[in-house]
Coordinates of C-alpha atoms in Angstrom, one line a residue:
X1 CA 62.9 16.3 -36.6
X2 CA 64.7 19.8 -37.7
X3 CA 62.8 21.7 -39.1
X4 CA 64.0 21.6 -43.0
X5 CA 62.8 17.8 -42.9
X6 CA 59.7 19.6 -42.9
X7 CA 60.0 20.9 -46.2
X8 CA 58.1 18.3 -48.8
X9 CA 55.6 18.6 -46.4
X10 CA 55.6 22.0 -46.6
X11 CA 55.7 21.8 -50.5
X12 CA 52.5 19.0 -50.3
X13 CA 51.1 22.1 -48.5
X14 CA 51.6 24.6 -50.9
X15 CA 50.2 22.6 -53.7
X16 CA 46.8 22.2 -51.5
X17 CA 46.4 25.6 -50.3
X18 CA 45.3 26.2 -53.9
X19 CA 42.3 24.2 -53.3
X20 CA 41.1 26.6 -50.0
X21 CA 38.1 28.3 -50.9
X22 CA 38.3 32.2 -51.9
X23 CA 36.1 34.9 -50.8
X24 CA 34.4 35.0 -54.7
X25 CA 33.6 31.7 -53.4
X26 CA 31.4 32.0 -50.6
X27 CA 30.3 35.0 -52.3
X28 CA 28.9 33.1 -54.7
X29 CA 27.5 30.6 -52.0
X30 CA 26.1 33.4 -50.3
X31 CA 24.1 34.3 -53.6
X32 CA 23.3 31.0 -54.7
X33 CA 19.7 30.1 -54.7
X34 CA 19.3 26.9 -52.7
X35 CA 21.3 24.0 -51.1
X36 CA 22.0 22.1 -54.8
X37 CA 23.8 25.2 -56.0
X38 CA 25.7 25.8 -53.0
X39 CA 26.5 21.7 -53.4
X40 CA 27.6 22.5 -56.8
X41 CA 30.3 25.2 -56.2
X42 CA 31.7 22.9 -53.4
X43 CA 32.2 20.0 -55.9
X44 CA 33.8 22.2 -58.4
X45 CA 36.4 23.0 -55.6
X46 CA 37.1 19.0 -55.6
X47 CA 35.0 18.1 -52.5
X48 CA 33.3 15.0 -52.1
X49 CA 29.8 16.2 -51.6
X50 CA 26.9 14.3 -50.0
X51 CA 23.2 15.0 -51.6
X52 CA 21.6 16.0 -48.2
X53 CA 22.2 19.3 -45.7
X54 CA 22.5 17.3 -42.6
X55 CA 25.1 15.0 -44.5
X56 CA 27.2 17.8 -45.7
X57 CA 27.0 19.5 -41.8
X58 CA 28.3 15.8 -40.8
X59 CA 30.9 15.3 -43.8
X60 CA 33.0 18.6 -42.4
X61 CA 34.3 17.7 -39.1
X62 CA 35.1 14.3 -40.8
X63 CA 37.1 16.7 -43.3
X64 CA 38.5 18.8 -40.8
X65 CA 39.7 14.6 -39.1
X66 CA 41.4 13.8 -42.3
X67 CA 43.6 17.1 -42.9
X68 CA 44.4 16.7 -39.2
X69 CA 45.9 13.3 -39.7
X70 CA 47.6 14.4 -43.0
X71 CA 49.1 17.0 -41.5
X72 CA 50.1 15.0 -38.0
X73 CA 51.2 12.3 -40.0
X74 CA 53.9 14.5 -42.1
X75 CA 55.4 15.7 -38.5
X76 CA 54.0 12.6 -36.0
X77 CA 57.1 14.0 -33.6
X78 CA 56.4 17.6 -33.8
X79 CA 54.4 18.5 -30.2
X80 CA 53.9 22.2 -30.7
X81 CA 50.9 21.0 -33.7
X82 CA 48.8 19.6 -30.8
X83 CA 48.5 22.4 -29.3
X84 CA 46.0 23.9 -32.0
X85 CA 44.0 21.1 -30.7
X86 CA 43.8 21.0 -27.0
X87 CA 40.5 23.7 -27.1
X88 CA 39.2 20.7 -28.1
X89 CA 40.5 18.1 -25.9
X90 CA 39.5 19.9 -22.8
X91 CA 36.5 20.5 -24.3
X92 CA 35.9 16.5 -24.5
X93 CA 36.9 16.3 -20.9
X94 CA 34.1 18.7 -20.3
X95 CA 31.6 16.4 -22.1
X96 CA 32.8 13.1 -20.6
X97 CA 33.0 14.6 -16.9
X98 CA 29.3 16.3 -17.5
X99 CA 28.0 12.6 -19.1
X100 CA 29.6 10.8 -16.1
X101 CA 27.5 13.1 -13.6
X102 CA 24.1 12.9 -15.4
X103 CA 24.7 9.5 -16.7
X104 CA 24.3 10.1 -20.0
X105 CA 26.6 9.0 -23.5
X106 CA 28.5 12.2 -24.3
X107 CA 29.8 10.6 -27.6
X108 CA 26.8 13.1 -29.3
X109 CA 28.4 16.7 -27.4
X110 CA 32.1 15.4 -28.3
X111 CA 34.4 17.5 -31.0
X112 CA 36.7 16.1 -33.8
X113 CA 39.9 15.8 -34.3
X114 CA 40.9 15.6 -30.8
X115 CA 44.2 13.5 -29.5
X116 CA 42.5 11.9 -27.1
X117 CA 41.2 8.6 -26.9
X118 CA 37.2 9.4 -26.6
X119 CA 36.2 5.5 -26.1
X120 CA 37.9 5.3 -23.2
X121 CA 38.1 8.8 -21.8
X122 CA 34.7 8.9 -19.9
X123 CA 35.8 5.3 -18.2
X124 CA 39.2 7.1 -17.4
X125 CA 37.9 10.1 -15.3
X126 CA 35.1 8.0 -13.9
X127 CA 37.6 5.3 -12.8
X128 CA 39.8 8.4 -11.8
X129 CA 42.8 7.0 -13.8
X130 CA 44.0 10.4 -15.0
X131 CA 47.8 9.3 -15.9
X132 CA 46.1 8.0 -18.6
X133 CA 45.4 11.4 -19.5
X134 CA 48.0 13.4 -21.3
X135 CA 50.0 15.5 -18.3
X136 CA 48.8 19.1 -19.2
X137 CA 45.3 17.7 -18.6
X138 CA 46.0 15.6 -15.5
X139 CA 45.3 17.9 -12.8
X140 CA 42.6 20.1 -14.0
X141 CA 40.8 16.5 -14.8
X142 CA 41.4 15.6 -11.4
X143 CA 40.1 19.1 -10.0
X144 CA 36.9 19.6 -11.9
X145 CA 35.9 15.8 -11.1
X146 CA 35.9 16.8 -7.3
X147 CA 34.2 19.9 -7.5
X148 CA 31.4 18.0 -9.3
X149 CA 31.3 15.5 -7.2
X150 CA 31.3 17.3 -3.8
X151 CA 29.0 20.4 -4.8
X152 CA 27.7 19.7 -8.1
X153 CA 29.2 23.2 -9.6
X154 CA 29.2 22.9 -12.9
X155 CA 30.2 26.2 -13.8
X156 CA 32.9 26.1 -11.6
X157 CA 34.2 22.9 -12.7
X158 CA 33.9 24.3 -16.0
X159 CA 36.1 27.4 -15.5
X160 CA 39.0 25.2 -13.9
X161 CA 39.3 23.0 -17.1
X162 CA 38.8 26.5 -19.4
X163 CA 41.2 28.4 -17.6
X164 CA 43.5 25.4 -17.2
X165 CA 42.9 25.0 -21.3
X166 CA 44.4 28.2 -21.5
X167 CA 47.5 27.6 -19.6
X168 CA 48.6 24.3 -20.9
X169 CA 48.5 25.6 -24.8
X170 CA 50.9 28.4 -22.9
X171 CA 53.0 26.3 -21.0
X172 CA 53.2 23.6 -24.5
X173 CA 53.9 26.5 -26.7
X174 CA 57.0 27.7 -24.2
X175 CA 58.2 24.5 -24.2
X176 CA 58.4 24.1 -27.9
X177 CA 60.0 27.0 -28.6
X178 CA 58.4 28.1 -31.7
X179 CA 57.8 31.8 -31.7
X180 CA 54.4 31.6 -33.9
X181 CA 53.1 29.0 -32.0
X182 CA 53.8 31.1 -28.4
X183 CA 52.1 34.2 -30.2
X184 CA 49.0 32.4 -30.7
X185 CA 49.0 30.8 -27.3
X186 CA 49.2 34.1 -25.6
X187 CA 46.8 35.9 -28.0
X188 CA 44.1 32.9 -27.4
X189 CA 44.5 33.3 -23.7
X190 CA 44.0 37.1 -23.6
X191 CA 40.8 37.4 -26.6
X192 CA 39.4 34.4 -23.9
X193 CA 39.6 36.5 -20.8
X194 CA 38.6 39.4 -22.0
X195 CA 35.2 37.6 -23.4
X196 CA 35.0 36.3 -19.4
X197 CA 35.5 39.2 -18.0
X198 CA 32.9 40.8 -20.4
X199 CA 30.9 38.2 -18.9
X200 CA 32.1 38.6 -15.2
X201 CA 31.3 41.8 -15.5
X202 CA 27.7 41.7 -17.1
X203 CA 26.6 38.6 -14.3
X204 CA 28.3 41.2 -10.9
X205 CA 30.7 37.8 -10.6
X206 CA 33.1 38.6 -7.7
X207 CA 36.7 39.2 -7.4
X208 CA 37.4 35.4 -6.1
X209 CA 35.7 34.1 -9.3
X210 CA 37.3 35.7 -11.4
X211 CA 40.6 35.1 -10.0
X212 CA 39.6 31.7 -10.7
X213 CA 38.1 32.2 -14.1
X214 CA 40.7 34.7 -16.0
X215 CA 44.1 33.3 -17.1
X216 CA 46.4 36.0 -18.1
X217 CA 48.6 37.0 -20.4
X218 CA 51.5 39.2 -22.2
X219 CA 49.0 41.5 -23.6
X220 CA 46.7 42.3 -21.0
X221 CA 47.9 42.9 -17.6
X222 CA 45.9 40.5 -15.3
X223 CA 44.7 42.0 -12.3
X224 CA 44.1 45.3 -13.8
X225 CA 41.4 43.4 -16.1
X226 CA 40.1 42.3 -13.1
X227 CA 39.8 45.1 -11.6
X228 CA 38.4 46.8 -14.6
X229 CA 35.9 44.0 -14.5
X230 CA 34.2 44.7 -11.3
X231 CA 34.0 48.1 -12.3
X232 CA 30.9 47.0 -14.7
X233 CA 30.8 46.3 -18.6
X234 CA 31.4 49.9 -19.2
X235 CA 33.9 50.9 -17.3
X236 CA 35.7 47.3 -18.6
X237 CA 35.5 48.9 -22.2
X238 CA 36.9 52.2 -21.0
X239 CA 40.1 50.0 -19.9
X240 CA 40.1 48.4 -23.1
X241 CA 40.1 51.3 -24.9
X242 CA 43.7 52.1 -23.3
X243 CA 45.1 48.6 -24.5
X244 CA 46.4 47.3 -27.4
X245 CA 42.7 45.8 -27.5
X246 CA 40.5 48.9 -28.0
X247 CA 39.1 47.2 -30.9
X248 CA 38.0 44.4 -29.4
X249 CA 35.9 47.1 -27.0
X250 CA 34.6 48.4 -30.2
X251 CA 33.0 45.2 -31.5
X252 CA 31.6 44.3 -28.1
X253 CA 29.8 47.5 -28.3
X254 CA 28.4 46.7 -31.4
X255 CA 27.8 42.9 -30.6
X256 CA 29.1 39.6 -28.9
X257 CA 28.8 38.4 -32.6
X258 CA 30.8 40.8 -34.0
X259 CA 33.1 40.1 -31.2
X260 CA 33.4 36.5 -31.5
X261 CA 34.1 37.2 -35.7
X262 CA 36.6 39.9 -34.9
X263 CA 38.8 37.3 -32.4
X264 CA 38.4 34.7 -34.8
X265 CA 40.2 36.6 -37.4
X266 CA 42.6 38.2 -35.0
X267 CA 43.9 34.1 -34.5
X268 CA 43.8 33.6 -38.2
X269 CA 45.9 36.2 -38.9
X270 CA 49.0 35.2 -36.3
X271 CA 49.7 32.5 -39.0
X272 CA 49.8 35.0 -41.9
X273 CA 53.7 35.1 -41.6
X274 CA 53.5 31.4 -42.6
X275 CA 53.0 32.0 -45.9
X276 CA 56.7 33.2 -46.5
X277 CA 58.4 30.1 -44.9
X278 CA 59.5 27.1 -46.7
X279 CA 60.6 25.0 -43.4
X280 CA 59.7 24.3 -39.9
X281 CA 56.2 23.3 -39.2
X282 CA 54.8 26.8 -38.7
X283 CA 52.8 26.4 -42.7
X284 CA 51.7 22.8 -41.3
X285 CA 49.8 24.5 -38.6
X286 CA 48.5 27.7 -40.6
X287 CA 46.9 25.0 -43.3
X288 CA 45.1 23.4 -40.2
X289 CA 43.9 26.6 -39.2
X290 CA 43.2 27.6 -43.0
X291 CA 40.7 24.8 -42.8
X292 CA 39.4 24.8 -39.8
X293 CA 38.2 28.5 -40.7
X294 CA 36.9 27.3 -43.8
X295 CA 35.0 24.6 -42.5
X296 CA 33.9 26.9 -39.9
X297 CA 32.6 29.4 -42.5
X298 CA 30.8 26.6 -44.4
X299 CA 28.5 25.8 -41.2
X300 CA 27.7 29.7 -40.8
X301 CA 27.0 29.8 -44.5
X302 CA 24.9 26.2 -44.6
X303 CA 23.2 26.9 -41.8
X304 CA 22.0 31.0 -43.1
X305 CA 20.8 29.4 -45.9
X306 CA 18.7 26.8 -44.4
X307 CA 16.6 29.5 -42.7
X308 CA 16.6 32.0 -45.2
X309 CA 18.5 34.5 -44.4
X310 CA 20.0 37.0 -46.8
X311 CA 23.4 37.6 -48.0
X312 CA 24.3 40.4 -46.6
X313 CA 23.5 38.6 -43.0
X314 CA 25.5 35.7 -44.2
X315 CA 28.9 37.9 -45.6
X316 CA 28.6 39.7 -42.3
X317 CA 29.4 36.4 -40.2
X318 CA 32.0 35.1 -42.3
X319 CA 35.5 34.9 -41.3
X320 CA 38.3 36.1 -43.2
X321 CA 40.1 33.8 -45.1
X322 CA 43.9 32.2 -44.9
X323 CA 44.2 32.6 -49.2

């Protein structure tokens, strides 16, 4: 499909991105006084809004399901939108390789929308049928299911299918040619390594681990990460400093949260160029992410107010905002 068949679906977009929440509106969610006000400014946005907390948690990743299949079904052809969601299909494989070891139903630690077929995905790696799978996922599926069955190394097995995540949205994004979508690709690989090797270098995890465990990328040279790494966490955010990513040393000195915020928003804001086309599927994707931030800051914001806390702790965690 070229890309200016794109454009009533780009103009369906449009009309919908009016109906994204502002920041006056979690504002005003942040200052409301219970759960039935907060419920009442989401229904004036035009959401269907349950009468219970825990059914309002559930009712947002079935939201978050329906925009995906809106916006898949205006482009079903168009490859480079799956790859906003393969964090969350190798994320499944995770669950349905950790539920086929304990022997347990990992339908309750799966994550929605995913491309995958979840029904049958734990009877696919247990059955070790991975051309079921799609190809990007084939090998690290294959992989992780014999570490976990030879040694029982979960954390291994974990950091082949993470780091092999990070390579297939890559890889995908390469292959589609779409400039936006290779940008974010790249930027999601290096914010994820350096949060490992913040990690690395916190637990004294070896060189050989973390040639395993750290993908690489255009921003951040690989093995000099590494290195920096082994170094210790402080000498890691002295080499940070020197990148393009001294700001993402800042906020890990101040805290993981703040870290976790700050590369959150650094992924929303890739897609801000969207806003100017009128073609292609780059706005299709940037509404996706619109609303998985959203839905994201409605959990934060939901879940603050169930235990209390104040405003000021609640406006500190939100992300920014697509509109």
């Amino acid at each position: 499909m070229s890309s200016v068949k794109y454009a009533s679906a780009v103009a369906a977009v449009r009309a919908m991105e009016s109906s994204l929440l502002s920041q006056s509106d979690m504002e005003a969610m942040a200052n409301a006084a219970g759960f039935r006000d907060v419920a009442g400014i989401l229904a004036s946005s035009g959401r269907r809004v349950p009468e219970e907390y825990d059914e309002l948690l559930g009712s947002l990743e079935k939201e978050l399901c329906e925009i995906w299949e809106m916006i898949s079904g205006y482009a079903p052809d168009c490859k480079e939108l799956e790859i906003l969601l393969y964090r969350n299909n190798f994320h499944n494989l995770k669950a349905a390789l950790k539920a086929l070891i304990m022997n347990e139903n990992p339908e309750s630690i799966f994550v929605l929308p995913t491309t995958l077929e979840l029904d049958r995905l734990t009877e696919i790696v247990s059955s070790k049928s991975y051309e079921e799978l799609p190809e990007y996922m084939r090998g690290a599926a294959e992989d992780a299911y014999s570490i976990l069955t030879k040694s029982l190394d979960g954390q291994l097995a974990e950091i082949v299918i993470d780091t092999a995540c990070l390579e297939a949205m890559k890889s995908s994004a390469k292959k589609s040619g779409s400039r936006l979508m290779m940008k974010y690709a790249d930027l999601t690989a290096a914010l994820s390594d350096i949060k490992t090797a913040y990690r690395c270098s916190i637990m004294n995890k070896t060189d050989s681990f973390m040639q395993l465990a750290i993908c690489g990328s255009s921003g951040l040279d690989r093995e000099s990460l590494i290195r920096a790494a082994l170094g210790g966490a402080d000498n890691l955010l002295s080499y940070l400093d020197g990148t393009h990513f001294a700001e993402a040393a800042e906020k890990l000195r101040e805290s993981t949260a703040a870290f976790e915020k700050w590369c959150d928003d650094e992924l929303l804001s890739v897609f801000d160029e969207a806003k100017m086309q009128s073609f292609g599927a780059a706005p299709l994707a940037a509404y996706f992410v619109a609303k998985e931030t959203e839905i994201k800051n409605l959990r934060i914001l939901l879940v603050c107010k169930n235990c209390g806390a104040a405003k000021e702790t609640i406006m500190e965690r939100m992300r920014r905002l697509y509109v």
